[in-house]
Short mmCIF file of N, CA and C in Angstrom, two decimals:
data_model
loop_
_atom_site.label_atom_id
_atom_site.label_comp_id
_atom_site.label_asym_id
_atom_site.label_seq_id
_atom_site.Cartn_x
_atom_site.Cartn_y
_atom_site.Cartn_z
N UNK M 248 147.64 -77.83 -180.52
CA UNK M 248 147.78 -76.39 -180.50
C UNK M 248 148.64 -76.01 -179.32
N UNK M 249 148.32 -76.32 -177.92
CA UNK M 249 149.16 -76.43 -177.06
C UNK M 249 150.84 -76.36 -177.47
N UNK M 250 150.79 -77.83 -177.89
CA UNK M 250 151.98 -78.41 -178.25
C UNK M 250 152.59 -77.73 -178.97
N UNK M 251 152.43 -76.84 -180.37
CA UNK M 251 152.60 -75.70 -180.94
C UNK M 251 152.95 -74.63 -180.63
N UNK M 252 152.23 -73.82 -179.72
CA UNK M 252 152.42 -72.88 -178.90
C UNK M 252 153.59 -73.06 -177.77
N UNK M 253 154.39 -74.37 -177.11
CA UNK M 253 155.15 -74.61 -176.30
C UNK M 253 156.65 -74.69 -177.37
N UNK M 254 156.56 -74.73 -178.59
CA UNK M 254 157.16 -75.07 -179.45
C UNK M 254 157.14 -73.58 -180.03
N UNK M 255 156.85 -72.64 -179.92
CA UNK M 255 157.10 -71.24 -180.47
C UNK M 255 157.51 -70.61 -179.20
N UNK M 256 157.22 -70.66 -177.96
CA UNK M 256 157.72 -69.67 -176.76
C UNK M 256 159.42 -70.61 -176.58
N UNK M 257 159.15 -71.31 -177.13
CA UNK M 257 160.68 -72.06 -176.44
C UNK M 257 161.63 -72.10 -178.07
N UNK M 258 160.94 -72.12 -179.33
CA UNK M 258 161.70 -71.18 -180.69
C UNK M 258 161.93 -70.09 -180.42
N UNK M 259 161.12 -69.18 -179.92
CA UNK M 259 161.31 -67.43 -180.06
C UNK M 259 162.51 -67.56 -178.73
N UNK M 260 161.81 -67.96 -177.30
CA UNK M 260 162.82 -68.46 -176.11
C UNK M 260 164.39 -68.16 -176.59
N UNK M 261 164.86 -69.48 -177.52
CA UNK M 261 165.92 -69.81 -178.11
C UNK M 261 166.15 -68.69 -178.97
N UNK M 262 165.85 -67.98 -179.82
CA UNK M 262 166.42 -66.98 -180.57
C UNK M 262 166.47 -65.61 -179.63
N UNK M 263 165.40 -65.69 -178.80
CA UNK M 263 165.59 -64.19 -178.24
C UNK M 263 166.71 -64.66 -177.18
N UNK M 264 167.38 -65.48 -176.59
CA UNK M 264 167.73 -66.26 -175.55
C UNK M 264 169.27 -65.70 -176.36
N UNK M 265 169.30 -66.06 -177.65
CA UNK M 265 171.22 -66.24 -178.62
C UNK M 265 171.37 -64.81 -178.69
N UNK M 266 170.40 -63.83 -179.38
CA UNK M 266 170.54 -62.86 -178.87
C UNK M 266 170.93 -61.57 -177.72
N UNK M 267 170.28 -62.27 -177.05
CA UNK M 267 170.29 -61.76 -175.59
C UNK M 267 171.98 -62.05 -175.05
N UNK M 268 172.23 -63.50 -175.16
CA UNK M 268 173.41 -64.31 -174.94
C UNK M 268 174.43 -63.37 -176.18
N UNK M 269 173.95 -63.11 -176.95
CA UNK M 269 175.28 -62.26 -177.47
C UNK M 269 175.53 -60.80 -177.13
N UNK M 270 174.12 -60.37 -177.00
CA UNK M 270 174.15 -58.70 -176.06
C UNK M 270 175.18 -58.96 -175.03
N UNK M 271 175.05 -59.97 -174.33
CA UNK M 271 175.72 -59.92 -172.94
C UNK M 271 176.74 -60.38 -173.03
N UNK M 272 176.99 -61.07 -173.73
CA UNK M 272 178.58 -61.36 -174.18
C UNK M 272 179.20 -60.16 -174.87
N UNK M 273 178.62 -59.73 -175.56
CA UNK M 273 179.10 -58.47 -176.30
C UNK M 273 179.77 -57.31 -175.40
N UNK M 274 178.64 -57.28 -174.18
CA UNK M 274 178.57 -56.41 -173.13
C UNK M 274 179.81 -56.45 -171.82
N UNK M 275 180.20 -58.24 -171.67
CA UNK M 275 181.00 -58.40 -170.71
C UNK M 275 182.49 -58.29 -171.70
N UNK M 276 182.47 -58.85 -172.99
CA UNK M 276 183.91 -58.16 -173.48
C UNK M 276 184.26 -56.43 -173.46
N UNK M 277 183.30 -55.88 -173.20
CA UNK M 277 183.63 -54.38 -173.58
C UNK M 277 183.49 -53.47 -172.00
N UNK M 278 183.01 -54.91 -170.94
CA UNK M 278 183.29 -54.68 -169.74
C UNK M 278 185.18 -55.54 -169.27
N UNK M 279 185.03 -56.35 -169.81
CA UNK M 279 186.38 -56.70 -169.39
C UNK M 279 187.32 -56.07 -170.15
N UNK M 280 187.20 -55.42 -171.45
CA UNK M 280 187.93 -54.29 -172.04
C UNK M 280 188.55 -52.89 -171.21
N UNK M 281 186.96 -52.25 -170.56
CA UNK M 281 187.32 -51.45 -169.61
C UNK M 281 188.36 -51.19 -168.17
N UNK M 282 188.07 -52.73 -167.78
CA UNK M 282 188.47 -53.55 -166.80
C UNK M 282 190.04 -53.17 -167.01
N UNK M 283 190.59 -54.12 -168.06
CA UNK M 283 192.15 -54.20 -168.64
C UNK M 283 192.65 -52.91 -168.80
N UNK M 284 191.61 -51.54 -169.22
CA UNK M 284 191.86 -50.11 -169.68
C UNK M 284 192.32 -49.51 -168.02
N UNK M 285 191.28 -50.10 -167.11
CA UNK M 285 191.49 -49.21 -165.69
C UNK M 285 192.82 -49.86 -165.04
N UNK M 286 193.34 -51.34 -165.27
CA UNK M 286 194.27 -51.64 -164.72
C UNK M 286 195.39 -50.91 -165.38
N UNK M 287 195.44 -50.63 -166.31
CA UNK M 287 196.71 -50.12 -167.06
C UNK M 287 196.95 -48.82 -166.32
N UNK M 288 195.54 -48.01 -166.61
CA UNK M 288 195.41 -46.67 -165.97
C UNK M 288 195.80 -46.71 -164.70
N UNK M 289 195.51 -47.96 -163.77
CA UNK M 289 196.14 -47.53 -162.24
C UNK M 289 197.29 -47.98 -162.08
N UNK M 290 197.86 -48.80 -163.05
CA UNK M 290 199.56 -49.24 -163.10
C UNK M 290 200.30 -47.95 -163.44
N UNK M 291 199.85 -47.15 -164.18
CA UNK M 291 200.49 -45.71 -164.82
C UNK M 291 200.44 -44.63 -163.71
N UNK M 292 199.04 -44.80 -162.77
CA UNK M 292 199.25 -44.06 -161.81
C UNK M 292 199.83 -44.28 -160.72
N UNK M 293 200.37 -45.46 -160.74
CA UNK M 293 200.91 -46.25 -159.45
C UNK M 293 202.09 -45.51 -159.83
N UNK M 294 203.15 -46.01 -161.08
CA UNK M 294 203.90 -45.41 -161.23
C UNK M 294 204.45 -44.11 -160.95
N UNK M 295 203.00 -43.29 -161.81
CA UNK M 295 203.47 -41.68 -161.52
C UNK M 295 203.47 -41.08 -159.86
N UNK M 296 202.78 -41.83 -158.90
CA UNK M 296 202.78 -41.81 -157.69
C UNK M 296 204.11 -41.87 -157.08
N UNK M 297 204.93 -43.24 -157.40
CA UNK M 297 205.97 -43.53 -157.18
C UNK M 297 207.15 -42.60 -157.44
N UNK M 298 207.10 -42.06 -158.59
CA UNK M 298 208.30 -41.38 -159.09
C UNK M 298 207.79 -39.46 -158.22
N UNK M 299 206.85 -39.29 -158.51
CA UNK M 299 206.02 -38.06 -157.67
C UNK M 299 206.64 -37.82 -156.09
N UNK M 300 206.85 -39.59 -155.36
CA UNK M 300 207.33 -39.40 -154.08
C UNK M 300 208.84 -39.58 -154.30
N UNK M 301 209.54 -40.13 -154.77
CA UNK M 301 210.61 -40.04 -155.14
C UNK M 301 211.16 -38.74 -155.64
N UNK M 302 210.44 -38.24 -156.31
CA UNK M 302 211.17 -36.33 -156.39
C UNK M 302 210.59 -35.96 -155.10
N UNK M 303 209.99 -35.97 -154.47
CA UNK M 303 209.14 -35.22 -153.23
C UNK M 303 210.97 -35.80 -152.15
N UNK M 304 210.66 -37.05 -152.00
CA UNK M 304 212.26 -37.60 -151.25
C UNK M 304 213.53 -36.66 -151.72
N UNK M 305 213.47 -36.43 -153.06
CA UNK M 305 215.12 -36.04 -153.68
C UNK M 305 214.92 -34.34 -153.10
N UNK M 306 213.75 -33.92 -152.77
CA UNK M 306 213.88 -32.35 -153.26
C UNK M 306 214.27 -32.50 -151.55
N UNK M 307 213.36 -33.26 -150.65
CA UNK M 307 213.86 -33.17 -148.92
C UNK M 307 214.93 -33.02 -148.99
N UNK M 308 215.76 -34.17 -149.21
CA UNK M 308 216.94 -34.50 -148.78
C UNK M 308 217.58 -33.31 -149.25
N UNK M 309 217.46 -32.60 -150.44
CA UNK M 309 218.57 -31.41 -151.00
C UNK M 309 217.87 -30.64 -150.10
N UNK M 310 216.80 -30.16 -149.75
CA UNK M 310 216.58 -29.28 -148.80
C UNK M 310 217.29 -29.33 -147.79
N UNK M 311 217.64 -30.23 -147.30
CA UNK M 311 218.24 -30.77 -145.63
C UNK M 311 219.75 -30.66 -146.08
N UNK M 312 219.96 -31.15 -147.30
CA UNK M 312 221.54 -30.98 -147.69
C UNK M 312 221.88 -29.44 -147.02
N UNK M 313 220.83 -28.70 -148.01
CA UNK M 313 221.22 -27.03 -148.24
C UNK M 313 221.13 -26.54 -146.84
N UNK M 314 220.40 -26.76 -145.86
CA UNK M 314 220.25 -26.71 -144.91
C UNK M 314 221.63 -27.07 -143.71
N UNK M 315 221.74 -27.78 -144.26
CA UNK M 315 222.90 -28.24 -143.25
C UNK M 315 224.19 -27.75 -143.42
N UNK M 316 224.54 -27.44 -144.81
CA UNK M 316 225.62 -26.46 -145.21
C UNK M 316 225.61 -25.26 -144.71
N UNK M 317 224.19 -24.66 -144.99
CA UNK M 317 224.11 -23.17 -144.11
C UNK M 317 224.58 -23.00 -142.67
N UNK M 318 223.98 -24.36 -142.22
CA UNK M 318 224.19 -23.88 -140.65
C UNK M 318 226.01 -24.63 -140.46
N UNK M 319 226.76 -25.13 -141.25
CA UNK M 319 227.70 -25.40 -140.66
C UNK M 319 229.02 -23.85 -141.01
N UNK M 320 228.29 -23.16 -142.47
CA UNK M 320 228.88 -22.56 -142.61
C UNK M 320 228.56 -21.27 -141.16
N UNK M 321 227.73 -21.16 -140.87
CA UNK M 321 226.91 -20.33 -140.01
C UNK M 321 227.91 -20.02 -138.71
N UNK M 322 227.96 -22.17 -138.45
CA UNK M 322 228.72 -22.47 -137.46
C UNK M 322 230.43 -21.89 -137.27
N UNK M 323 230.66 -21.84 -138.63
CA UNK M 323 232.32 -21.74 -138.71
C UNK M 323 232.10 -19.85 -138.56
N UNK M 324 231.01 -18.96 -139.27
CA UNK M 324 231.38 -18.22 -139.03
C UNK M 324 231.33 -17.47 -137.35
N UNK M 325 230.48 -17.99 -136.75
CA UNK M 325 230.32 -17.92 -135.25
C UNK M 325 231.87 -17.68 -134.73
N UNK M 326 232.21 -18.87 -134.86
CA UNK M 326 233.82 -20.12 -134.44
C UNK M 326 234.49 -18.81 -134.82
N UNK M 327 234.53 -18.29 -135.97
CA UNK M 327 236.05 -17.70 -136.44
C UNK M 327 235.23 -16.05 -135.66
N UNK M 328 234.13 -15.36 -135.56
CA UNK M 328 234.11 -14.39 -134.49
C UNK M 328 234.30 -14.19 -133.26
N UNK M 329 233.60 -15.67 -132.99
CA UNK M 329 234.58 -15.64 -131.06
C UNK M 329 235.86 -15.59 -131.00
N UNK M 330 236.34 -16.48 -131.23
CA UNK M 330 237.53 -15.91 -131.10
C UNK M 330 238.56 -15.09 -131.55
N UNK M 331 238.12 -13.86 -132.72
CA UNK M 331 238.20 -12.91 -132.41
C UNK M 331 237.98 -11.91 -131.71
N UNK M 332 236.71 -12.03 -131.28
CA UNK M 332 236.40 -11.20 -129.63
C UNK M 332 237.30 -11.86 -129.00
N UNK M 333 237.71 -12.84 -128.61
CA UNK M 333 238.52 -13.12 -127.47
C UNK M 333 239.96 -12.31 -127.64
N UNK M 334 240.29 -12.38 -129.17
CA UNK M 334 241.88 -11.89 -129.20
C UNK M 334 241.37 -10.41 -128.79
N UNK M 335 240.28 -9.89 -129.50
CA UNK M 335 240.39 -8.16 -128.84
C UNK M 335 239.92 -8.12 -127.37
N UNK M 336 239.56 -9.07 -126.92
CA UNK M 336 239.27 -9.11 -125.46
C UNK M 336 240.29 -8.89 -124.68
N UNK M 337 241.31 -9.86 -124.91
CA UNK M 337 242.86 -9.48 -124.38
C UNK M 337 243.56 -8.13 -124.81
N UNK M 338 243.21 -7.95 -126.59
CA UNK M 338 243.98 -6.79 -126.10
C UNK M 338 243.70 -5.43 -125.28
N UNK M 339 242.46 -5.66 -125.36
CA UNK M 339 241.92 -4.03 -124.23
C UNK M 339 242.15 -4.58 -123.23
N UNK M 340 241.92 -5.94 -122.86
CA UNK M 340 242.75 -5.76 -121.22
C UNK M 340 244.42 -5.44 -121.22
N UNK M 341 245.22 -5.78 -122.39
CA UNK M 341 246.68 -5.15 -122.48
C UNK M 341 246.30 -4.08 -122.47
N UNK M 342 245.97 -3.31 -123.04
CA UNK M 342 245.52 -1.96 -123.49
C UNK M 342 245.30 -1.30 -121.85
N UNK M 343 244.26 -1.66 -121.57
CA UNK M 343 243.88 -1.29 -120.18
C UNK M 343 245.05 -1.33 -119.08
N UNK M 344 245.94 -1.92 -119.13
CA UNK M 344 246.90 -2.07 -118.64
C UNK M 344 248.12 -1.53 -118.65
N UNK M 345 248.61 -0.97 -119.93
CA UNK M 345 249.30 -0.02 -120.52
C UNK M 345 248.87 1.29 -119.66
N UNK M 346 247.62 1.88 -120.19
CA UNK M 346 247.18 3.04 -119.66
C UNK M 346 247.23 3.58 -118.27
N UNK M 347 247.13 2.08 -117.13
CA UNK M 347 247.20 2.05 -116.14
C UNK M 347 248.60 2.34 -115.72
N UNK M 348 249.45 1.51 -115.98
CA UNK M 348 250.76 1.55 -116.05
C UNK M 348 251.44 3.42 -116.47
N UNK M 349 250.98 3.63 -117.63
CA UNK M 349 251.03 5.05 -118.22
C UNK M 349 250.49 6.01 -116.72
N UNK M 350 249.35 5.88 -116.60
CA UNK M 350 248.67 7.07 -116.41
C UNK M 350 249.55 6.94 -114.46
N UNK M 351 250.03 6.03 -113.95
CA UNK M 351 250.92 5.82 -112.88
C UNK M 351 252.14 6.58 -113.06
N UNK M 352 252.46 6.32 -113.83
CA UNK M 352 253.86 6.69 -114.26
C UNK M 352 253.82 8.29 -114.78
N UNK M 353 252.85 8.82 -115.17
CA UNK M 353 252.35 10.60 -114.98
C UNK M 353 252.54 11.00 -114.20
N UNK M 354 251.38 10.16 -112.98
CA UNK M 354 251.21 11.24 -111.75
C UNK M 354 252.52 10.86 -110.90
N UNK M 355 253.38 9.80 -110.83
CA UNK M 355 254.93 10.03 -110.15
C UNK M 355 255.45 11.30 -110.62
N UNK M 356 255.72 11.34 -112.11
CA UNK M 356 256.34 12.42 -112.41
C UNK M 356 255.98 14.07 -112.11
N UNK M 357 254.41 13.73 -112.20
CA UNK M 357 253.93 15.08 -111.62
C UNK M 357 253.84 15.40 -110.10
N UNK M 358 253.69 13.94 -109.51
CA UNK M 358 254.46 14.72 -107.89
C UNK M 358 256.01 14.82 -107.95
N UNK M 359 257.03 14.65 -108.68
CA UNK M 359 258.23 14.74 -108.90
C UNK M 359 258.34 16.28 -108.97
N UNK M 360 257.23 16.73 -110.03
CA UNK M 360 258.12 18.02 -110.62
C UNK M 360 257.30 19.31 -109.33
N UNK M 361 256.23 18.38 -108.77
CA UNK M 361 255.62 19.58 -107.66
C UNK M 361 256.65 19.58 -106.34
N UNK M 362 257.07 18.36 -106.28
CA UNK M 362 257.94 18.04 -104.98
C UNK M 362 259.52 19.50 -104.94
N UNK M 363 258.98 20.05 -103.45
CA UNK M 363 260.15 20.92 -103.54
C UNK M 363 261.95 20.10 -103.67
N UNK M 364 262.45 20.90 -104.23
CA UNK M 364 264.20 20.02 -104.64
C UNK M 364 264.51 20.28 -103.24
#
């Protein structure tokens, strides 16, 4: 009876055992399924990461492009106002000089015409 009974826990053993052994086999293919599903998924996001910083890079650099055009145009227009102040700088000092010259050349004449003949 013993002997019987060691011979049914180790029959049932064995069938509940193939069972079990196929649950879990069943279980680790549809875990290593997942597995292969998440690598794909983080290869796709690796990717979209990649290309994400790569426009993030393209949009800097045109920023800095646009940027740098502004200020050179900025620069030239500076460049081409100074030295137009400078040309009108000179001419009010001609100018100033004229007048001086002028307004000399008045008052001779007006002590000329006060001066008794």
């Amino acid at each position: 009876v013993a002997g019987a009974r060691a011979a049914d826990v180790g029959g049932s053993g064995d069938d509940g055992g193939g069972a079990a052994g196929g649950a879990v086999s069943s279980k680790e293919k549809a875990l290593e399924r997942e597995v292969h599903a998440l690598h794909g998924h983080l290869f796709a996001l690796a990717g979209r990461v990649e290309e994400l910083l790569g426009d993030a890079a393209s949009e800097r650099t045109n920023s800095q492009m646009q940027e740098l055009f502004t200020r050179r145009r900025c620069m030239a227009q500076e460049s081409a106002v100074a030295t137009r102040m400078d040309r009108l700088e000179a001419e009010v000092r001609q100018l100033r000089a004229l007048v001086t010259t002028v307004a000399s050349g008045m008052q001779e004449q007006q002590q000329r015409a006060r001066a008794p003949p």
